[in-house]
Amino acid sequence: MHSQPGTPSTAPAPTDAVAHNGHRLSAKKFALHFAEMVVAMAVGMVVLHPVWMFVLDALGAAALMHNPYTGALIMATNMTVAMSAWMKFRGHRWRPIAEMGAAMYVPFLVLFVPLTLELIDTGTLMLWGHLLMLPAMAAAMLLRPHDYAHC
């Protein structure tokens, strides 16, 4: 819809909050929440990796960390645990937490196919698995913007 000169536009500016079910959604809060979850994921990788190493070494299964398939899934688990804890702390329901958890695993699961076919190597798996998590997280957030933009 085009506005006439002198007539105010009805479209909100890109930085304005948008109303959704009576709540005002903030792009800044949405972006901040995204950043908080990325930080939580990084904390999970740093804090939980030594725990896995200790437990797997004690079980004589340390090689699982060096296997690209199990190593990627363990890393996704570390990120998911920390991010899920942060989301629960922020008051999220279990469904969005599960959807965001899926965003951690799906990129790796998809990339396991070209890895198995030897079309990519382990470094590419790790690089693209982590990079693809970001749009997967954004997609999960955009499914329920009201859950993320007013926390």
CSV table of N, CA and C in Angstrom, one decimal:
chain,number,residue,atom,x,y,z
A,1,MET,N,0.8,-1.2,0.0
A,1,MET,CA,0.0,0.0,0.0
A,1,MET,C,0.9,1.2,0.0
A,2,HIS,N,0.7,2.1,-0.9
A,2,HIS,CA,1.5,3.3,-1.0
A,2,HIS,C,0.8,4.4,-0.3
A,3,SER,N,1.5,5.3,0.4
A,3,SER,CA,0.9,6.4,1.0
A,3,SER,C,1.0,7.6,0.2
A,4,GLN,N,0.1,8.5,0.3
A,4,GLN,CA,0.1,9.8,-0.5
A,4,GLN,C,1.0,10.7,0.3
A,5,PRO,N,1.6,11.7,-0.5
A,5,PRO,CA,2.4,12.7,0.2
A,5,PRO,C,1.6,13.4,1.3
A,6,GLY,N,2.3,13.5,2.5
A,6,GLY,CA,1.6,14.1,3.6
A,6,GLY,C,0.7,13.1,4.4
A,7,THR,N,0.5,11.9,3.9
A,7,THR,CA,-0.2,10.9,4.6
A,7,THR,C,0.7,10.0,5.3
A,8,PRO,N,0.6,9.8,6.6
A,8,PRO,CA,1.5,8.9,7.3
A,8,PRO,C,1.4,7.4,6.8
A,9,SER,N,2.5,6.8,6.7
A,9,SER,CA,2.5,5.4,6.3
A,9,SER,C,2.0,4.5,7.4
A,10,THR,N,1.3,3.4,7.1
A,10,THR,CA,0.8,2.5,8.1
A,10,THR,C,1.8,1.4,8.3
A,11,ALA,N,2.8,1.3,7.5
A,11,ALA,CA,3.8,0.2,7.7
A,11,ALA,C,4.8,0.6,8.8
A,12,PRO,N,5.2,-0.3,9.8
A,12,PRO,CA,6.1,0.1,10.8
A,12,PRO,C,7.5,0.2,10.2
A,13,ALA,N,8.3,1.1,10.8
A,13,ALA,CA,9.7,1.2,10.4
A,13,ALA,C,10.4,-0.1,10.8
A,14,PRO,N,11.5,-0.5,10.1
A,14,PRO,CA,12.1,-1.8,10.4
A,14,PRO,C,12.6,-1.9,11.8
A,15,THR,N,12.9,-0.8,12.5
A,15,THR,CA,13.4,-0.9,13.9
A,15,THR,C,12.3,-0.8,14.9
A,16,ASP,N,11.1,-0.5,14.4
A,16,ASP,CA,9.9,-0.4,15.4
A,16,ASP,C,9.5,-1.8,15.9
A,17,ALA,N,8.9,-1.8,17.0
A,17,ALA,CA,8.3,-3.1,17.5
A,17,ALA,C,7.1,-3.4,16.7
A,18,VAL,N,6.7,-4.6,16.5
A,18,VAL,CA,5.6,-5.0,15.8
A,18,VAL,C,4.6,-5.7,16.8
A,19,ALA,N,3.3,-5.4,16.6
A,19,ALA,CA,2.4,-6.0,17.6
A,19,ALA,C,2.1,-7.5,17.1
A,20,HIS,N,1.9,-8.4,18.1
A,20,HIS,CA,1.6,-9.8,17.8
A,20,HIS,C,0.8,-10.2,19.0
A,21,ASN,N,-0.5,-10.6,18.8
A,21,ASN,CA,-1.4,-11.0,19.8
A,21,ASN,C,-1.4,-10.1,21.0
A,22,GLY,N,-1.4,-8.8,20.7
A,22,GLY,CA,-1.5,-7.9,21.8
A,22,GLY,C,-0.2,-7.5,22.5
A,23,HIS,N,0.9,-8.2,22.1
A,23,HIS,CA,2.2,-7.9,22.7
A,23,HIS,C,3.0,-7.2,21.7
A,24,ARG,N,3.9,-6.3,22.2
A,24,ARG,CA,4.8,-5.6,21.3
A,24,ARG,C,6.1,-6.4,21.2
A,25,LEU,N,6.5,-6.7,20.0
A,25,LEU,CA,7.7,-7.5,19.7
A,25,LEU,C,8.8,-6.6,19.4
A,26,SER,N,10.0,-6.8,20.0
A,26,SER,CA,11.1,-6.0,19.8
A,26,SER,C,12.2,-6.7,19.1
A,27,ALA,N,12.6,-6.1,17.9
A,27,ALA,CA,13.7,-6.7,17.2
A,27,ALA,C,15.0,-6.8,18.0
A,28,LYS,N,15.2,-5.7,18.8
A,28,LYS,CA,16.4,-5.7,19.6
A,28,LYS,C,16.4,-6.8,20.7
A,29,LYS,N,15.2,-7.1,21.3
A,29,LYS,CA,15.2,-8.1,22.3
A,29,LYS,C,15.3,-9.5,21.6
A,30,PHE,N,14.7,-9.6,20.4
A,30,PHE,CA,14.8,-10.8,19.6
A,30,PHE,C,16.3,-11.1,19.3
A,31,ALA,N,17.1,-10.1,18.9
A,31,ALA,CA,18.5,-10.3,18.5
A,31,ALA,C,19.3,-10.6,19.8
A,32,LEU,N,19.0,-9.9,20.9
A,32,LEU,CA,19.7,-10.1,22.1
A,32,LEU,C,19.5,-11.5,22.6
A,33,HIS,N,18.2,-12.0,22.5
A,33,HIS,CA,18.0,-13.4,22.9
A,33,HIS,C,18.7,-14.4,22.1
A,34,PHE,N,18.8,-14.1,20.8
A,34,PHE,CA,19.6,-15.0,19.9
A,34,PHE,C,21.1,-15.0,20.4
A,35,ALA,N,21.6,-13.8,20.6
A,35,ALA,CA,23.0,-13.7,21.1
A,35,ALA,C,23.2,-14.5,22.4
A,36,GLU,N,22.3,-14.3,23.3
A,36,GLU,CA,22.4,-15.0,24.6
A,36,GLU,C,22.4,-16.5,24.4
A,37,MET,N,21.6,-17.0,23.5
A,37,MET,CA,21.7,-18.5,23.2
A,37,MET,C,23.0,-18.9,22.6
A,38,VAL,N,23.5,-18.1,21.7
A,38,VAL,CA,24.8,-18.4,21.2
A,38,VAL,C,25.9,-18.5,22.3
A,39,VAL,N,25.9,-17.5,23.2
A,39,VAL,CA,26.8,-17.5,24.3
A,39,VAL,C,26.6,-18.8,25.1
A,40,ALA,N,25.4,-19.1,25.4
A,40,ALA,CA,25.1,-20.3,26.2
A,40,ALA,C,25.6,-21.6,25.5
A,41,MET,N,25.5,-21.6,24.2
A,41,MET,CA,26.0,-22.8,23.5
A,41,MET,C,27.5,-22.8,23.6
A,42,ALA,N,28.2,-21.7,23.5
A,42,ALA,CA,29.7,-21.7,23.6
A,42,ALA,C,30.1,-22.1,25.0
A,43,VAL,N,29.4,-21.6,26.0
A,43,VAL,CA,29.7,-22.0,27.4
A,43,VAL,C,29.5,-23.6,27.6
A,44,GLY,N,28.4,-24.1,27.0
A,44,GLY,CA,28.2,-25.5,27.0
A,44,GLY,C,29.3,-26.3,26.4
A,45,MET,N,29.8,-25.9,25.3
A,45,MET,CA,31.0,-26.6,24.7
A,45,MET,C,32.2,-26.5,25.5
A,46,VAL,N,32.5,-25.4,26.1
A,46,VAL,CA,33.7,-25.2,26.9
A,46,VAL,C,33.6,-26.0,28.2
A,47,VAL,N,32.5,-25.9,28.9
A,47,VAL,CA,32.3,-26.5,30.2
A,47,VAL,C,32.1,-28.0,30.2
A,48,LEU,N,31.3,-28.5,29.2
A,48,LEU,CA,30.9,-29.9,29.2
A,48,LEU,C,31.9,-30.8,28.5
A,49,HIS,N,32.7,-30.2,27.6
A,49,HIS,CA,33.7,-31.0,26.8
A,49,HIS,C,34.7,-31.8,27.8
A,50,PRO,N,35.2,-31.1,28.8
A,50,PRO,CA,36.1,-31.9,29.7
A,50,PRO,C,35.4,-33.0,30.5
A,51,VAL,N,34.1,-32.7,30.8
A,51,VAL,CA,33.3,-33.7,31.5
A,51,VAL,C,33.2,-35.0,30.6
A,52,TRP,N,32.8,-34.8,29.3
A,52,TRP,CA,32.8,-35.9,28.4
A,52,TRP,C,34.1,-36.6,28.3
A,53,MET,N,35.2,-35.9,28.2
A,53,MET,CA,36.5,-36.5,28.1
A,53,MET,C,36.8,-37.3,29.3
A,54,PHE,N,36.5,-36.8,30.5
A,54,PHE,CA,36.8,-37.5,31.7
A,54,PHE,C,36.0,-38.8,31.8
A,55,VAL,N,34.7,-38.7,31.5
A,55,VAL,CA,33.8,-39.9,31.6
A,55,VAL,C,34.1,-40.9,30.5
A,56,LEU,N,34.3,-40.5,29.3
A,56,LEU,CA,34.6,-41.4,28.2
A,56,LEU,C,36.0,-42.1,28.4
A,57,ASP,N,36.9,-41.3,28.9
A,57,ASP,CA,38.3,-41.9,29.2
A,57,ASP,C,38.1,-42.9,30.3
A,58,ALA,N,37.3,-42.6,31.4
A,58,ALA,CA,37.1,-43.6,32.5
A,58,ALA,C,36.5,-44.9,32.0
A,59,LEU,N,35.7,-44.7,30.9
A,59,LEU,CA,35.0,-45.9,30.4
A,59,LEU,C,35.8,-46.6,29.3
A,60,GLY,N,36.9,-46.1,29.0
A,60,GLY,CA,37.8,-46.6,27.9
A,60,GLY,C,37.2,-46.4,26.5
A,61,ALA,N,36.4,-45.3,26.4
A,61,ALA,CA,35.8,-45.0,25.2
A,61,ALA,C,36.1,-43.6,24.7
A,62,ALA,N,37.3,-43.1,25.0
A,62,ALA,CA,37.7,-41.7,24.6
A,62,ALA,C,37.7,-41.6,23.1
A,63,ALA,N,37.9,-42.7,22.3
A,63,ALA,CA,37.9,-42.6,20.9
A,63,ALA,C,36.6,-42.0,20.3
A,64,LEU,N,35.5,-42.1,21.1
A,64,LEU,CA,34.2,-41.6,20.6
A,64,LEU,C,34.3,-40.1,20.4
A,65,MET,N,35.1,-39.4,21.1
A,65,MET,CA,35.3,-37.9,21.0
A,65,MET,C,36.0,-37.6,19.6
A,66,HIS,N,36.8,-38.5,19.2
A,66,HIS,CA,37.5,-38.3,17.9
A,66,HIS,C,36.9,-38.8,16.7
A,67,ASN,N,35.8,-39.6,16.9
A,67,ASN,CA,35.0,-40.0,15.7
A,67,ASN,C,34.1,-38.9,15.3
A,68,PRO,N,34.2,-38.6,14.0
A,68,PRO,CA,33.4,-37.4,13.5
A,68,PRO,C,31.9,-37.4,13.8
A,69,TYR,N,31.3,-38.6,13.7
A,69,TYR,CA,29.9,-38.7,14.0
A,69,TYR,C,29.5,-38.5,15.4
A,70,THR,N,30.1,-39.3,16.3
A,70,THR,CA,29.8,-39.2,17.7
A,70,THR,C,30.4,-37.9,18.3
A,71,GLY,N,31.5,-37.4,17.8
A,71,GLY,CA,32.1,-36.2,18.3
A,71,GLY,C,31.2,-35.0,18.0
A,72,ALA,N,30.6,-35.0,16.8
A,72,ALA,CA,29.7,-33.9,16.4
A,72,ALA,C,28.4,-34.0,17.3
A,73,LEU,N,27.9,-35.2,17.5
A,73,LEU,CA,26.7,-35.3,18.3
A,73,LEU,C,26.9,-34.9,19.8
A,74,ILE,N,28.1,-35.3,20.3
A,74,ILE,CA,28.4,-34.9,21.7
A,74,ILE,C,28.5,-33.4,21.8
A,75,MET,N,29.2,-32.7,20.8
A,75,MET,CA,29.3,-31.3,20.8
A,75,MET,C,27.9,-30.6,20.7
A,76,ALA,N,27.1,-31.2,19.8
A,76,ALA,CA,25.7,-30.6,19.7
A,76,ALA,C,24.9,-30.8,21.0
A,77,THR,N,25.2,-31.9,21.7
A,77,THR,CA,24.6,-32.2,23.0
A,77,THR,C,25.0,-31.1,24.0
A,78,ASN,N,26.3,-30.9,24.1
A,78,ASN,CA,26.9,-29.9,25.0
A,78,ASN,C,26.2,-28.5,24.8
A,79,MET,N,26.1,-28.1,23.5
A,79,MET,CA,25.5,-26.8,23.2
A,79,MET,C,24.0,-26.9,23.6
A,80,THR,N,23.3,-28.0,23.3
A,80,THR,CA,21.9,-28.1,23.6
A,80,THR,C,21.6,-28.0,25.1
A,81,VAL,N,22.4,-28.7,25.9
A,81,VAL,CA,22.2,-28.8,27.3
A,81,VAL,C,22.3,-27.3,27.9
A,82,ALA,N,23.3,-26.6,27.5
A,82,ALA,CA,23.5,-25.3,28.1
A,82,ALA,C,22.4,-24.3,27.6
A,83,MET,N,22.1,-24.4,26.3
A,83,MET,CA,21.2,-23.5,25.7
A,83,MET,C,19.8,-23.8,26.3
A,84,SER,N,19.4,-25.1,26.5
A,84,SER,CA,18.1,-25.4,27.0
A,84,SER,C,18.0,-24.9,28.5
A,85,ALA,N,19.1,-25.1,29.2
A,85,ALA,CA,19.1,-24.6,30.6
A,85,ALA,C,18.8,-23.0,30.6
A,86,TRP,N,19.5,-22.3,29.7
A,86,TRP,CA,19.3,-20.9,29.6
A,86,TRP,C,17.9,-20.5,29.2
A,87,MET,N,17.4,-21.3,28.2
A,87,MET,CA,16.0,-21.0,27.8
A,87,MET,C,15.0,-21.3,28.9
A,88,LYS,N,15.2,-22.4,29.7
A,88,LYS,CA,14.3,-22.7,30.8
A,88,LYS,C,14.4,-21.6,31.8
A,89,PHE,N,15.6,-21.1,32.1
A,89,PHE,CA,15.8,-20.0,33.0
A,89,PHE,C,15.0,-18.8,32.6
A,90,ARG,N,15.0,-18.5,31.3
A,90,ARG,CA,14.3,-17.4,30.7
A,90,ARG,C,12.8,-17.6,30.6
A,91,GLY,N,12.3,-18.8,31.0
A,91,GLY,CA,10.9,-19.0,31.1
A,91,GLY,C,10.2,-19.6,29.9
A,92,HIS,N,11.0,-20.2,29.0
A,92,HIS,CA,10.5,-20.8,27.8
A,92,HIS,C,9.8,-22.1,28.2
A,93,ARG,N,8.8,-22.4,27.3
A,93,ARG,CA,8.1,-23.7,27.4
A,93,ARG,C,9.0,-24.8,26.8
A,94,TRP,N,8.6,-26.1,27.0
A,94,TRP,CA,9.4,-27.2,26.5
A,94,TRP,C,9.4,-27.3,25.0
A,95,ARG,N,8.3,-27.0,24.4
A,95,ARG,CA,8.3,-27.1,22.9
A,95,ARG,C,9.3,-26.2,22.2
A,96,PRO,N,9.4,-24.9,22.5
A,96,PRO,CA,10.4,-24.1,21.8
A,96,PRO,C,11.8,-24.6,22.2
A,97,ILE,N,12.0,-25.1,23.4
A,97,ILE,CA,13.3,-25.6,23.8
A,97,ILE,C,13.7,-26.8,23.0
A,98,ALA,N,12.7,-27.7,22.7
A,98,ALA,CA,12.9,-28.9,21.9
A,98,ALA,C,13.2,-28.5,20.4
A,99,GLU,N,12.5,-27.5,20.0
A,99,GLU,CA,12.7,-27.0,18.6
A,99,GLU,C,14.1,-26.4,18.4
A,100,MET,N,14.5,-25.7,19.4
A,100,MET,CA,15.9,-25.1,19.4
A,100,MET,C,16.9,-26.2,19.5
A,101,GLY,N,16.6,-27.2,20.3
A,101,GLY,CA,17.6,-28.3,20.4
A,101,GLY,C,17.7,-29.0,19.1
A,102,ALA,N,16.6,-29.2,18.4
A,102,ALA,CA,16.7,-29.8,17.0
A,102,ALA,C,17.6,-29.0,16.1
A,103,ALA,N,17.6,-27.6,16.3
A,103,ALA,CA,18.4,-26.8,15.4
A,103,ALA,C,19.9,-27.0,15.6
A,104,MET,N,20.2,-27.6,16.8
A,104,MET,CA,21.6,-28.0,17.1
A,104,MET,C,22.1,-29.2,16.3
A,105,TYR,N,21.1,-30.2,16.2
A,105,TYR,CA,21.5,-31.5,15.7
A,105,TYR,C,21.2,-31.6,14.2
A,106,VAL,N,20.2,-31.0,13.7
A,106,VAL,CA,19.8,-31.2,12.3
A,106,VAL,C,20.9,-30.9,11.3
A,107,PRO,N,21.6,-29.7,11.5
A,107,PRO,CA,22.7,-29.5,10.5
A,107,PRO,C,23.8,-30.6,10.4
A,108,PHE,N,24.1,-31.1,11.6
A,108,PHE,CA,25.1,-32.2,11.6
A,108,PHE,C,24.5,-33.5,11.0
A,109,LEU,N,23.3,-33.8,11.3
A,109,LEU,CA,22.6,-35.0,10.7
A,109,LEU,C,22.6,-34.9,9.2
A,110,VAL,N,22.3,-33.7,8.7
A,110,VAL,CA,22.2,-33.5,7.2
A,110,VAL,C,23.6,-33.7,6.6
A,111,LEU,N,24.6,-33.1,7.3
A,111,LEU,CA,26.0,-33.2,6.8
A,111,LEU,C,26.6,-34.6,6.9
A,112,PHE,N,26.0,-35.5,7.7
A,112,PHE,CA,26.6,-36.8,7.8
A,112,PHE,C,26.5,-37.5,6.5
A,113,VAL,N,25.5,-37.2,5.7
A,113,VAL,CA,25.4,-37.9,4.4
A,113,VAL,C,26.6,-37.6,3.5
A,114,PRO,N,26.9,-36.3,3.2
A,114,PRO,CA,28.1,-36.1,2.4
A,114,PRO,C,29.4,-36.5,3.0
A,115,LEU,N,29.4,-36.5,4.4
A,115,LEU,CA,30.6,-37.0,5.1
A,115,LEU,C,30.8,-38.5,4.8
A,116,THR,N,29.7,-39.3,4.9
A,116,THR,CA,29.7,-40.7,4.6
A,116,THR,C,30.1,-41.0,3.2
A,117,LEU,N,29.6,-40.2,2.3
A,117,LEU,CA,29.9,-40.3,0.9
A,117,LEU,C,31.3,-39.8,0.5
A,118,GLU,N,32.0,-39.3,1.5
A,118,GLU,CA,33.4,-38.7,1.3
A,118,GLU,C,33.4,-37.5,0.4
A,119,LEU,N,32.3,-36.8,0.4
A,119,LEU,CA,32.2,-35.6,-0.4
A,119,LEU,C,32.8,-34.4,0.5
A,120,ILE,N,32.8,-34.5,1.8
A,120,ILE,CA,33.3,-33.5,2.7
A,120,ILE,C,34.2,-34.2,3.7
A,121,ASP,N,35.1,-33.5,4.3
A,121,ASP,CA,35.9,-34.1,5.4
A,121,ASP,C,35.4,-33.6,6.8
A,122,THR,N,36.1,-34.1,7.8
A,122,THR,CA,35.7,-33.8,9.2
A,122,THR,C,35.7,-32.3,9.5
A,123,GLY,N,36.7,-31.6,9.0
A,123,GLY,CA,36.8,-30.2,9.2
A,123,GLY,C,35.6,-29.4,8.6
A,124,THR,N,35.2,-29.8,7.4
A,124,THR,CA,34.1,-29.2,6.7
A,124,THR,C,32.8,-29.5,7.5
A,125,LEU,N,32.7,-30.8,8.0
A,125,LEU,CA,31.5,-31.1,8.8
A,125,LEU,C,31.4,-30.2,10.0
A,126,MET,N,32.5,-30.0,10.7
A,126,MET,CA,32.4,-29.2,11.9
A,126,MET,C,32.2,-27.7,11.6
A,127,LEU,N,32.8,-27.2,10.6
A,127,LEU,CA,32.7,-25.8,10.2
A,127,LEU,C,31.2,-25.5,9.7
A,128,TRP,N,30.7,-26.3,8.8
A,128,TRP,CA,29.4,-26.1,8.3
A,128,TRP,C,28.3,-26.5,9.2
A,129,GLY,N,28.6,-27.5,10.1
A,129,GLY,CA,27.6,-27.9,11.1
A,129,GLY,C,27.3,-26.7,12.0
A,130,HIS,N,28.4,-26.0,12.5
A,130,HIS,CA,28.2,-24.9,13.4
A,130,HIS,C,27.6,-23.7,12.6
A,131,LEU,N,28.1,-23.4,11.4
A,131,LEU,CA,27.5,-22.3,10.7
A,131,LEU,C,26.0,-22.4,10.4
A,132,LEU,N,25.6,-23.6,10.0
A,132,LEU,CA,24.2,-23.9,9.7
A,132,LEU,C,23.3,-23.9,10.9
A,133,MET,N,23.9,-24.0,12.1
A,133,MET,CA,23.1,-23.9,13.3
A,133,MET,C,22.5,-22.5,13.4
A,134,LEU,N,23.2,-21.5,13.0
A,134,LEU,CA,22.7,-20.2,13.2
A,134,LEU,C,21.4,-19.9,12.4
A,135,PRO,N,21.3,-20.2,11.1
A,135,PRO,CA,20.0,-20.0,10.4
A,135,PRO,C,19.0,-21.0,10.9
A,136,ALA,N,19.4,-22.2,11.4
A,136,ALA,CA,18.4,-23.2,11.9
A,136,ALA,C,17.8,-22.6,13.2
A,137,MET,N,18.7,-22.0,14.1
A,137,MET,CA,18.2,-21.3,15.3
A,137,MET,C,17.2,-20.2,14.9
A,138,ALA,N,17.6,-19.4,14.0
A,138,ALA,CA,16.8,-18.2,13.6
A,138,ALA,C,15.4,-18.7,13.1
A,139,ALA,N,15.4,-19.8,12.3
A,139,ALA,CA,14.2,-20.4,11.8
A,139,ALA,C,13.3,-20.8,12.9
A,140,ALA,N,13.9,-21.5,13.9
A,140,ALA,CA,13.1,-22.0,15.1
A,140,ALA,C,12.6,-20.8,15.8
A,141,MET,N,13.3,-19.7,15.9
A,141,MET,CA,12.9,-18.5,16.6
A,141,MET,C,11.7,-17.8,15.9
A,142,LEU,N,11.9,-17.8,14.5
A,142,LEU,CA,10.8,-17.1,13.7
A,142,LEU,C,9.5,-17.9,13.7
A,143,LEU,N,9.6,-19.2,14.1
A,143,LEU,CA,8.3,-20.0,14.2
A,143,LEU,C,7.5,-19.4,15.3
A,144,ARG,N,8.1,-18.9,16.3
A,144,ARG,CA,7.4,-18.3,17.5
A,144,ARG,C,8.1,-17.0,18.0
A,145,PRO,N,8.0,-16.0,17.1
A,145,PRO,CA,8.7,-14.7,17.5
A,145,PRO,C,8.2,-14.2,18.8
A,146,HIS,N,7.0,-14.4,19.2
A,146,HIS,CA,6.5,-13.9,20.5
A,146,HIS,C,7.2,-14.5,21.7
A,147,ASP,N,7.7,-15.7,21.5
A,147,ASP,CA,8.4,-16.4,22.6
A,147,ASP,C,9.8,-15.8,22.8
A,148,TYR,N,10.4,-15.1,21.8
A,148,TYR,CA,11.7,-14.6,21.9
A,148,TYR,C,11.9,-13.1,21.9
A,149,ALA,N,10.9,-12.4,21.5
A,149,ALA,CA,11.1,-10.9,21.3
A,149,ALA,C,10.5,-10.1,22.5
A,150,HIS,N,10.0,-10.7,23.5
A,150,HIS,CA,9.6,-9.9,24.6
A,150,HIS,C,10.1,-10.4,25.9
A,151,CYS,N,11.0,-11.4,25.9
A,151,CYS,CA,11.6,-11.9,27.1
A,151,CYS,C,12.4,-10.9,27.9
